[in-house]
mmCIF file of C-alpha atoms in Angstrom:
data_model
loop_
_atom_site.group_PDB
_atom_site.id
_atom_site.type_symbol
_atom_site.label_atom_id
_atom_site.label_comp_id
_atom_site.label_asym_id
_atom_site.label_seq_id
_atom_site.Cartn_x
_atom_site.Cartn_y
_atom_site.Cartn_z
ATOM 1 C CA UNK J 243 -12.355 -25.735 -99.634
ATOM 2 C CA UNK J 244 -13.372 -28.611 -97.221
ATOM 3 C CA UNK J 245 -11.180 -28.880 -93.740
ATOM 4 C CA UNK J 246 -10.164 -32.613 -93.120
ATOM 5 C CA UNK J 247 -10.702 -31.681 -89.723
ATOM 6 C CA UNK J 248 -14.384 -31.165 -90.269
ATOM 7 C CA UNK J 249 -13.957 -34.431 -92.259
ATOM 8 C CA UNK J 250 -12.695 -36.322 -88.892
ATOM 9 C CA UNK J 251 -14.739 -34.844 -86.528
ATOM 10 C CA UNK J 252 -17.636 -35.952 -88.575
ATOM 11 C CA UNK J 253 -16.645 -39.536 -88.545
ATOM 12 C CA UNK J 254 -15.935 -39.274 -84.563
ATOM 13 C CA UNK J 255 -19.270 -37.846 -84.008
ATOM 14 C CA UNK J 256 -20.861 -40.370 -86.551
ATOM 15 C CA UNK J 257 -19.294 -43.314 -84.579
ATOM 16 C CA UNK J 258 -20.696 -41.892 -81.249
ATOM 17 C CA UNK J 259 -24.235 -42.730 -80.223
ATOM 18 C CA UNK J 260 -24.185 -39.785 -78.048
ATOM 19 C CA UNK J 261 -23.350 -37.565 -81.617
ATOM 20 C CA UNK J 262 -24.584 -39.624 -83.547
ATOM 21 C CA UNK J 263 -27.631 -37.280 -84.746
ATOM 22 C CA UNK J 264 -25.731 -33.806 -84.469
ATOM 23 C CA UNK J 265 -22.471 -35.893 -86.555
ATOM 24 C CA UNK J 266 -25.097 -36.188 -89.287
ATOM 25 C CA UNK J 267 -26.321 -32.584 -89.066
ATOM 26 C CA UNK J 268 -22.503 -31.392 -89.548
ATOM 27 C CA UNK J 269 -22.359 -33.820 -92.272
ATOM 28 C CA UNK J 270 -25.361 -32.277 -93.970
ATOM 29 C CA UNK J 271 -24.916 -28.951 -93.423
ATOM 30 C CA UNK J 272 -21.113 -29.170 -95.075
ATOM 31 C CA UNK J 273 -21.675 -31.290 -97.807
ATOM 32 C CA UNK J 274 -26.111 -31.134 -98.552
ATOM 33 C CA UNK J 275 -25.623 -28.447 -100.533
ATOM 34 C CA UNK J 276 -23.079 -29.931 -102.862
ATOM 35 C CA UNK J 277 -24.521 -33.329 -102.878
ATOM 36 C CA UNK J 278 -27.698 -31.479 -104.219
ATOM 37 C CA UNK J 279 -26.470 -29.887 -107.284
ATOM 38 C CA UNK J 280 -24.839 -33.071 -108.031
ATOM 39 C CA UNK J 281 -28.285 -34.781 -107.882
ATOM 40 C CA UNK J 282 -29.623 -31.866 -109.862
ATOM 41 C CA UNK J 283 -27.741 -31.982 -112.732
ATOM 42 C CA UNK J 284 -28.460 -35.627 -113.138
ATOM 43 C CA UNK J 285 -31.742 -36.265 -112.576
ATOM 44 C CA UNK J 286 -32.646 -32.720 -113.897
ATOM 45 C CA UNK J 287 -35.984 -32.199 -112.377
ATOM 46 C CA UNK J 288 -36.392 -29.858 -109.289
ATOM 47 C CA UNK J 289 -38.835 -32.232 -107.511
ATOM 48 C CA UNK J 290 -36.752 -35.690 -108.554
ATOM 49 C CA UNK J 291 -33.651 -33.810 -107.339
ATOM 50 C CA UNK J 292 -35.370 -33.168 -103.563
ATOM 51 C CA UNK J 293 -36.787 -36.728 -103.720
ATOM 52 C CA UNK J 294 -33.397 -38.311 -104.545
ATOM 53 C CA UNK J 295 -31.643 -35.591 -101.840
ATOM 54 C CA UNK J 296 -33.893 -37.374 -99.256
ATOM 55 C CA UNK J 297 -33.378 -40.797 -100.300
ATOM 56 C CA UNK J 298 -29.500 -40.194 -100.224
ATOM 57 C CA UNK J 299 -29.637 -38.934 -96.758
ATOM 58 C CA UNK J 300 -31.538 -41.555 -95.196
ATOM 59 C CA UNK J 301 -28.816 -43.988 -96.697
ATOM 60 C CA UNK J 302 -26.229 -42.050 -95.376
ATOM 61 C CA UNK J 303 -27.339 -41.956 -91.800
ATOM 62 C CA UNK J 304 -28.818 -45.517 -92.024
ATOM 63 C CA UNK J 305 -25.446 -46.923 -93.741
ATOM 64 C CA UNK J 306 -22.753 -44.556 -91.522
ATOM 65 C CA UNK J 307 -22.065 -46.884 -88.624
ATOM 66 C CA UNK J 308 -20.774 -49.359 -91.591
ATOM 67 C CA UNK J 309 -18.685 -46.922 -93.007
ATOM 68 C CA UNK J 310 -15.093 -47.874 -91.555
ATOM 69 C CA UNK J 311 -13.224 -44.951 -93.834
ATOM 70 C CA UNK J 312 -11.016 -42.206 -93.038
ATOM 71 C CA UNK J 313 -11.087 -38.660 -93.533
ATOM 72 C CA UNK J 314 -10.080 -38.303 -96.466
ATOM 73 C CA UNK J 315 -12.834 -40.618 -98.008
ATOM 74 C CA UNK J 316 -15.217 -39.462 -96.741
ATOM 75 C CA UNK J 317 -16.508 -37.355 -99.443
ATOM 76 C CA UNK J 318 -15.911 -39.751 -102.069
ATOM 77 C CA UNK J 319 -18.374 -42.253 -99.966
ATOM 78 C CA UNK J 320 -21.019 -39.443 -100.065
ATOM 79 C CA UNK J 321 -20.893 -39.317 -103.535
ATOM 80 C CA UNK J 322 -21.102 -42.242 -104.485
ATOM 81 C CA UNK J 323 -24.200 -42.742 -102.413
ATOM 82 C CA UNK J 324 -25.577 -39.688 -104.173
ATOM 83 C CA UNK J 325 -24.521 -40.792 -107.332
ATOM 84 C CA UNK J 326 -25.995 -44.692 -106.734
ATOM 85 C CA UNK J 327 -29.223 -42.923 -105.929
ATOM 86 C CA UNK J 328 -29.535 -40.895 -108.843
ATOM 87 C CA UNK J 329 -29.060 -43.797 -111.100
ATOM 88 C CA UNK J 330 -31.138 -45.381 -109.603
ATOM 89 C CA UNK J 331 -33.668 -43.103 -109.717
ATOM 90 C CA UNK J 332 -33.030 -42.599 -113.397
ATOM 91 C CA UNK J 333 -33.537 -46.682 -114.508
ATOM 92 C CA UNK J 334 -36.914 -46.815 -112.572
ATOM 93 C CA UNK J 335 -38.325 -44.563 -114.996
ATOM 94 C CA UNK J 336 -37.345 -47.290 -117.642
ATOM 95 C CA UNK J 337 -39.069 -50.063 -118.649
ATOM 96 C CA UNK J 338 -38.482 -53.454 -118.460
ATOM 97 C CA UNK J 339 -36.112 -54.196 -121.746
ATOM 98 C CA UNK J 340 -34.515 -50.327 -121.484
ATOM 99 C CA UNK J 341 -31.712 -49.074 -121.096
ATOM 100 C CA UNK J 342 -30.717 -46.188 -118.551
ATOM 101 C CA UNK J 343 -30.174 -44.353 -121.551
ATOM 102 C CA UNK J 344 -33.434 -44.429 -122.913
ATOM 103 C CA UNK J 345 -34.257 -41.916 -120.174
ATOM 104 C CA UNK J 346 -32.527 -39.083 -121.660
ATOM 105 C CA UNK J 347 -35.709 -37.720 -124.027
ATOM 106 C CA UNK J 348 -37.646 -37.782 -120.725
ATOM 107 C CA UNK J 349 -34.925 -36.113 -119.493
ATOM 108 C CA UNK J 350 -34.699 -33.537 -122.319
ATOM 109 C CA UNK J 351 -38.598 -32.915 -121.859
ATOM 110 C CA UNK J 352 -38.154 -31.715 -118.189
ATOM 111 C CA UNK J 353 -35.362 -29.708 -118.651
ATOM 112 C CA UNK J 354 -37.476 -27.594 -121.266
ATOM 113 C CA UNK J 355 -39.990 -27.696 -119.177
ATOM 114 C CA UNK J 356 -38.807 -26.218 -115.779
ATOM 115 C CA UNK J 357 -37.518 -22.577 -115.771
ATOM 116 C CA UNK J 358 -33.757 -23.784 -115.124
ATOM 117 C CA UNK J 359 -31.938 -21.213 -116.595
ATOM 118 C CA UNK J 360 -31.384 -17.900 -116.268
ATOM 119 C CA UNK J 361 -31.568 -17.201 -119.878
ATOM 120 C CA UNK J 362 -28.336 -18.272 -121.032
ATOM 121 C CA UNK J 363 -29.095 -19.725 -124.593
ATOM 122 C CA UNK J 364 -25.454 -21.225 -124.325
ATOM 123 C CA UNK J 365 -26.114 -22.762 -120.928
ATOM 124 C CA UNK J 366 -29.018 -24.175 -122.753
ATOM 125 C CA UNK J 367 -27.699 -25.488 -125.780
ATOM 126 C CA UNK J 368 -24.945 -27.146 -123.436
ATOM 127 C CA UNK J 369 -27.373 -29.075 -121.259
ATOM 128 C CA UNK J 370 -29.394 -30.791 -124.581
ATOM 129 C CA UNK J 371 -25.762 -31.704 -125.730
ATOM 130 C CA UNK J 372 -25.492 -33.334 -122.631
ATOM 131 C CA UNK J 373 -28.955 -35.650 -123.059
ATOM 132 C CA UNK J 374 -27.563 -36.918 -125.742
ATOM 133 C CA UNK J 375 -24.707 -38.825 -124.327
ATOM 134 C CA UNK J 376 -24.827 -42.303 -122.723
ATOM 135 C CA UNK J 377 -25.344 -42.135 -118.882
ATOM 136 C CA UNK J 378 -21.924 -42.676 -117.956
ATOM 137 C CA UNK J 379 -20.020 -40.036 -120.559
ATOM 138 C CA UNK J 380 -23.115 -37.696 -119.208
ATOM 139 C CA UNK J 381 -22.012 -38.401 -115.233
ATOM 140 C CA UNK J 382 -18.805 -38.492 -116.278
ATOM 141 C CA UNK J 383 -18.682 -34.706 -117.876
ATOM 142 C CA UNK J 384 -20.673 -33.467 -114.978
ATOM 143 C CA UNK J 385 -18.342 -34.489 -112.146
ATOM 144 C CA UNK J 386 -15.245 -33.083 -113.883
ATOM 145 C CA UNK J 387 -16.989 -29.432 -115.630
ATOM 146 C CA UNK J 388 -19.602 -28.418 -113.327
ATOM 147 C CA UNK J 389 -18.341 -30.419 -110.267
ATOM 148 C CA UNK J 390 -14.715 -29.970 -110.749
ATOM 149 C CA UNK J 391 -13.606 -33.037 -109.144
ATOM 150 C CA UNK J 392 -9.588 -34.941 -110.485
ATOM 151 C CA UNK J 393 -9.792 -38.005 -111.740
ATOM 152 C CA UNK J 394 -8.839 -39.726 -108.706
ATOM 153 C CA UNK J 395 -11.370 -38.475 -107.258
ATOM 154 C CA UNK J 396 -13.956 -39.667 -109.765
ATOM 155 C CA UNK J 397 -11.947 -42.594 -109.718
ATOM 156 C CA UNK J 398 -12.960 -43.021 -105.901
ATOM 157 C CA UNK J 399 -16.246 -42.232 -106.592
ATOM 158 C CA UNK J 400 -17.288 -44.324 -109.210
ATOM 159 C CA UNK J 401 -14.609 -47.448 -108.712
ATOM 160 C CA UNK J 402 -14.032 -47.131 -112.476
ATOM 161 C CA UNK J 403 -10.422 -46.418 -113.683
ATOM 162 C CA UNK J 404 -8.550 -42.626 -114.114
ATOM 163 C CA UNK J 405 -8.377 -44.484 -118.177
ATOM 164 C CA UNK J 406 -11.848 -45.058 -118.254
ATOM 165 C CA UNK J 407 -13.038 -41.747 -116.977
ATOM 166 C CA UNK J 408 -10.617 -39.978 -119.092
ATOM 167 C CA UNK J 409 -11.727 -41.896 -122.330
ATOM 168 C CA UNK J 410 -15.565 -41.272 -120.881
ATOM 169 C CA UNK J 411 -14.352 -37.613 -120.663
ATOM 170 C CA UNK J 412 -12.827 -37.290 -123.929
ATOM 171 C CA UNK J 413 -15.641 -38.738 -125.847
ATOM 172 C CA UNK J 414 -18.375 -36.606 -124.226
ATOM 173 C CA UNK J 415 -16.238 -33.299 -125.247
ATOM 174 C CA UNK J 416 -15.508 -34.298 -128.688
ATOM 175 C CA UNK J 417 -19.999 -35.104 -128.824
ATOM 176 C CA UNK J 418 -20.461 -32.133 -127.203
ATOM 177 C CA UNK J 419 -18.585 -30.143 -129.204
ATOM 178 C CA UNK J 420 -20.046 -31.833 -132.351
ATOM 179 C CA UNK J 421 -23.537 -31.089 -130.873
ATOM 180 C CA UNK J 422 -23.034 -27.161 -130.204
ATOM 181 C CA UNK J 423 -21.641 -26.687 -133.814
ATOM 182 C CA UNK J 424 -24.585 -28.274 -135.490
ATOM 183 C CA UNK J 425 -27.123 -26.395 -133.302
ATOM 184 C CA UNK J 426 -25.300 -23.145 -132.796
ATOM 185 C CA UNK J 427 -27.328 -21.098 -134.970
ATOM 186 C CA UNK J 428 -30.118 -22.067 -132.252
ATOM 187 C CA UNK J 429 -28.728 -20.020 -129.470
ATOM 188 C CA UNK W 209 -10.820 -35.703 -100.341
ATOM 189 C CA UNK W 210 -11.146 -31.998 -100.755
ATOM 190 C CA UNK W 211 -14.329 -30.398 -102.796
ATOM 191 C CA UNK W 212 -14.196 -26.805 -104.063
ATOM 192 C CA UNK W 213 -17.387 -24.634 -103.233
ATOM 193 C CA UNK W 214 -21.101 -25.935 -105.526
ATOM 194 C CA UNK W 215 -21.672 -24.548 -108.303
ATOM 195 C CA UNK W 216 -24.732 -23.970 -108.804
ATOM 196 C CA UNK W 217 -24.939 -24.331 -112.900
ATOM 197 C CA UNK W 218 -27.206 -24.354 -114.981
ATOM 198 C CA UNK W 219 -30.211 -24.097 -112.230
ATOM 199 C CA UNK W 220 -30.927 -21.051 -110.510
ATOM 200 C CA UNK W 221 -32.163 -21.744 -107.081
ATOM 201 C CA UNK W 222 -30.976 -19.450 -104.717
ATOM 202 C CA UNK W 223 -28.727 -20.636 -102.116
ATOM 203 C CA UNK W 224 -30.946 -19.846 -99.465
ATOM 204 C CA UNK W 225 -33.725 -22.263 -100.475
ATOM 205 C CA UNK W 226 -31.266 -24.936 -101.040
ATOM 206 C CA UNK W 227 -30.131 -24.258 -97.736
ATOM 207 C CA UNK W 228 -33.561 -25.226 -96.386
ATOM 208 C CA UNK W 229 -34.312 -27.486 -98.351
ATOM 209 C CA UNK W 230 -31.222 -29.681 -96.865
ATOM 210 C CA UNK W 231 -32.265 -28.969 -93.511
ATOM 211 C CA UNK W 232 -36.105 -30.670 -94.152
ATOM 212 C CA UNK W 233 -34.329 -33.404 -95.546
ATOM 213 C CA UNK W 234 -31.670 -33.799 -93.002
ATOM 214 C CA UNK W 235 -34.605 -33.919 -89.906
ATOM 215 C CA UNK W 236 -36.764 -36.415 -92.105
ATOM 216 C CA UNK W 237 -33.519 -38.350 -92.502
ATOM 217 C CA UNK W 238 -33.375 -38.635 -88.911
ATOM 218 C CA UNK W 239 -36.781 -39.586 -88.406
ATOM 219 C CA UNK W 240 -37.024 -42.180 -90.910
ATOM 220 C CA UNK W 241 -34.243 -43.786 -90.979
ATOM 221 C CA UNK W 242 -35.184 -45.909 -87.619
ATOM 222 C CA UNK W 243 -38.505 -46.316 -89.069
ATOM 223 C CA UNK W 244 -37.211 -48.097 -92.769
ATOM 224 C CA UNK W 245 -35.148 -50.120 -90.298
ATOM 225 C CA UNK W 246 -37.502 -51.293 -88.176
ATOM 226 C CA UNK W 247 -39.807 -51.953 -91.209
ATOM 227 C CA UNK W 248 -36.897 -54.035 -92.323
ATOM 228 C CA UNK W 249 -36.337 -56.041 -89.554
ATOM 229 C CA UNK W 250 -39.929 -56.829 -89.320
ATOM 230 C CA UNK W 251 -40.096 -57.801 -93.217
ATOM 231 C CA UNK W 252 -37.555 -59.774 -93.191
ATOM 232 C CA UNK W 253 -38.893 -61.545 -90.218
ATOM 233 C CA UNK W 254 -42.206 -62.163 -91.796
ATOM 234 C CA UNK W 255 -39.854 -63.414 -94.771
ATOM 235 C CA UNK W 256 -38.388 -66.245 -92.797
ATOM 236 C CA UNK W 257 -41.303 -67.316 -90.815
ATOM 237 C CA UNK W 258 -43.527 -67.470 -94.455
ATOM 238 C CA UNK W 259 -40.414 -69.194 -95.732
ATOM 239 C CA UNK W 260 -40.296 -71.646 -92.222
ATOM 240 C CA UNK W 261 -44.767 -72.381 -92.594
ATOM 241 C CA UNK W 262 -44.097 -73.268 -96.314
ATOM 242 C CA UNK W 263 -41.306 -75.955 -95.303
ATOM 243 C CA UNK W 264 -43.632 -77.160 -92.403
ATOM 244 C CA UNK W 265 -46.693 -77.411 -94.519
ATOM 245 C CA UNK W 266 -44.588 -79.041 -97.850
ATOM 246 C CA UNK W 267 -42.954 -81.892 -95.216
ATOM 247 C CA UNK W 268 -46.289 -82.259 -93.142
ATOM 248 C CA UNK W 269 -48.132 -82.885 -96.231
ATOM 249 C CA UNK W 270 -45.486 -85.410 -97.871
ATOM 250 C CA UNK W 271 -46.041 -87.337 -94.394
ATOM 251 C CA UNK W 272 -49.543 -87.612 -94.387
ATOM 252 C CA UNK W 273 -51.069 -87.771 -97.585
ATOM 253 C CA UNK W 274 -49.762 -91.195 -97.731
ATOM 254 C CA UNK W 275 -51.465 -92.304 -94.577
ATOM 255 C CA UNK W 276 -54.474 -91.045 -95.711
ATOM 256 C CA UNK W 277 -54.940 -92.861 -98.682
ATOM 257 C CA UNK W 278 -54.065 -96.120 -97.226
ATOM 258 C CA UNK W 279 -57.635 -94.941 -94.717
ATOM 259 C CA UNK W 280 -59.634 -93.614 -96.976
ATOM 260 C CA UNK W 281 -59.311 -96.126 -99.804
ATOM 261 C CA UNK W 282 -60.072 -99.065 -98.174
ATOM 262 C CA UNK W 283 -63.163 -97.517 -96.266
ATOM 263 C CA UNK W 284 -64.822 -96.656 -99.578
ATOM 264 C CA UNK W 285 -63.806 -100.553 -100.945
ATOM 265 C CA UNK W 286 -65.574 -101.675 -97.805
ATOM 266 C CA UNK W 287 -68.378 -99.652 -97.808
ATOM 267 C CA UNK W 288 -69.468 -100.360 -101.894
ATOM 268 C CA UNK W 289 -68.493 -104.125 -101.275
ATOM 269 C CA UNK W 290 -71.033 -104.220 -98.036
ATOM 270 C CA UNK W 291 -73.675 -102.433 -99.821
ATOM 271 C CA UNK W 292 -73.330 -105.414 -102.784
ATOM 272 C CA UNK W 293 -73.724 -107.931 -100.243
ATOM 273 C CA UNK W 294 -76.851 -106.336 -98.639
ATOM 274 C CA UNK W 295 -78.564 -105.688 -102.554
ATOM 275 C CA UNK W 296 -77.225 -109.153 -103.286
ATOM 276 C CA UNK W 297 -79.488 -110.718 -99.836
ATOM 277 C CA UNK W 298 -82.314 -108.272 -100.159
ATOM 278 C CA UNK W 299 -82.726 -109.936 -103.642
ATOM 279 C CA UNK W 300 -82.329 -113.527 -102.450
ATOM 280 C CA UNK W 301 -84.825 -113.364 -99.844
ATOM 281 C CA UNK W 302 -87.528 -111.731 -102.134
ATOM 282 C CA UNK W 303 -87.995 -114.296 -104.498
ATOM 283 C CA UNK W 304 -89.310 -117.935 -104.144
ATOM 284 C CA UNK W 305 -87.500 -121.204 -103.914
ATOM 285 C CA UNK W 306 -88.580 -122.333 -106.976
ATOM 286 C CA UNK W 307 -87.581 -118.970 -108.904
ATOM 287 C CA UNK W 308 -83.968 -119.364 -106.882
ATOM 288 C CA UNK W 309 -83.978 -122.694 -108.308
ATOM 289 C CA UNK W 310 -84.217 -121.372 -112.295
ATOM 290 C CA UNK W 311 -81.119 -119.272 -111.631
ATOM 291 C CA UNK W 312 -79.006 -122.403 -110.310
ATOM 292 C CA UNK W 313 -80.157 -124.388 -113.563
ATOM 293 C CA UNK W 314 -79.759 -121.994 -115.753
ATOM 294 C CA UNK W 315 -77.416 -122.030 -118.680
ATOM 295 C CA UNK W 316 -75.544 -120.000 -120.972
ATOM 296 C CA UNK W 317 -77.200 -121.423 -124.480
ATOM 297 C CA UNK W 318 -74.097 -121.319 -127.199
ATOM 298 C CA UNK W 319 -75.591 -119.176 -130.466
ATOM 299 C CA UNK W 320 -74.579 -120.153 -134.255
ATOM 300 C CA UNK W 321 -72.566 -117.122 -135.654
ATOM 301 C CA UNK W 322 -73.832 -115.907 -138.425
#
């Protein structure tokens, strides 16, 4: 569990020109790790995932003397960074006239491709479930299974509603579920 | 906002590359990051003045091009009229009196239509 005091004495350091550097090297080191699964499970690919990492910290050094939050946003403005990066990542692989979601088959290719599992057939069958939502039921079902975050904070992350992101929630279980039981003689 | 420890499902790197792998990209971070500004700064910069030349050369242009076809037009007018009167003298002084006298008399002769 995070301290808010490590939260605060971030944002001091971050604020400091003295700090400023060694701020964002506490920032890093308590929330990279995190920020990089989050990435990961997004953009699926190992070497998108380091790409986007890198991306998202730049912005979050560049962008931290703007950030006038507290404590206990903080995370939620890290996130959503991340988050803003991996999307963004995701729609340059489209063309002009596509839709985010027309990534997902690309998406689908690389996850069969990489040696991501550790030969959990379930696991498996789980994550090609997941390609075959839209973007934001996808995003949506990551943050609250794998990254365990409440609504309201997916709410502060995303600016969407807690009655969106429970209906985007909802709908990606109920696919999901429809998914495994047509495939489940696969695993 | 509080975050419960990464998981690390469904990928398998261990936590130690991960580890260093956040550490590469937190020093590039920091060297970049000045760099992307500065390149900023400096594209925007070129931005404006390419913006600032194009309004110069636009409102210079509008200016002048009228001038210069108010000098350039009548030069030419000039020039072809001067070079008919000098063909028109040349001619004149080349023939005889009496030939110079047949063009003063002469006359258009009206033809029956057919």
């Amino acid at each position: 569990m995070e301290s808010p005091d490590t939260d605060s004495r971030i944002i001091r350091m971050l604020r400091s020109e003295s700090m400023k550097e060694n701020g964002f090297r506490l920032l890093t080191k308590t929330y990279g790790e995190r920020l990089y699964w989050h990435i990961r499970r997004i953009v699926i690919s190992h070497d998108d995932a380091e790409d986007v990492l890198q991306e998202t910290f730049i912005q979050i050094f560049t962008k931290s003397a703007t950030f006038k939050g507290n404590a206990e946003q903080l995370a939620a403005w890290l996130y959503r960074i991340a988050l803003n990066e991996a999307l963004m990542h995701l729609r340059r692989q489209t063309h002009f006239f596509q839709s985010i979601d027309d990534v997902n088959p690309l998406l689908l290719e690389k996850l069969e491709a990489a040696e991501t599992h550790d030969g959990d057939a379930a696991e498996r069958l789980l994550q090609k479930a997941l390609l075959q939502l839209p973007t934001t039921q996808r995003t949506t079902f990551i943050m609250r299974y794998y990254d365990e975050m409440t609504y309201e904070q997916m709410a502060a992350i995303t600016g969407k509603s807690i009655g969106t992101l429970k209906t985007n929630y909802h709908y990606a279980t109920e696919r999901i579920k429809q998914y495994i039981q047509a495939h489940h003689d696969s695993i | 906002m509080t975050v419960s420890k990464p998981s690390s499902k469904p990928f398998s790197e261990p936590p130690a590359y991960v580890e260093q792998l956040v550490e590469r990209c937190t020093e590039n971070a920091l060297r970049q990051a000045p760099l992307r500004q500065q390149h900023r700064r400096l594209q925007l910069r070129r931005r404006f003045m390419a913006a600032a030349a194009s309004i110069v050369i636009i409102v210079g242009v509008g200016f002048t091009l009228p001038t210069l076809r108010q000098q350039l037009l009548p030069t030419a007018q000039t020039a072809a009229m001067q070079a008919d009167a000098n063909a028109l003298e040349n001619y004149l002084a080349s023939i005889s009196d009496e030939e110079a006298q047949l063009l003063t008399d002469y006359e258009v002769e009206e033809f029956v239509e057919y």
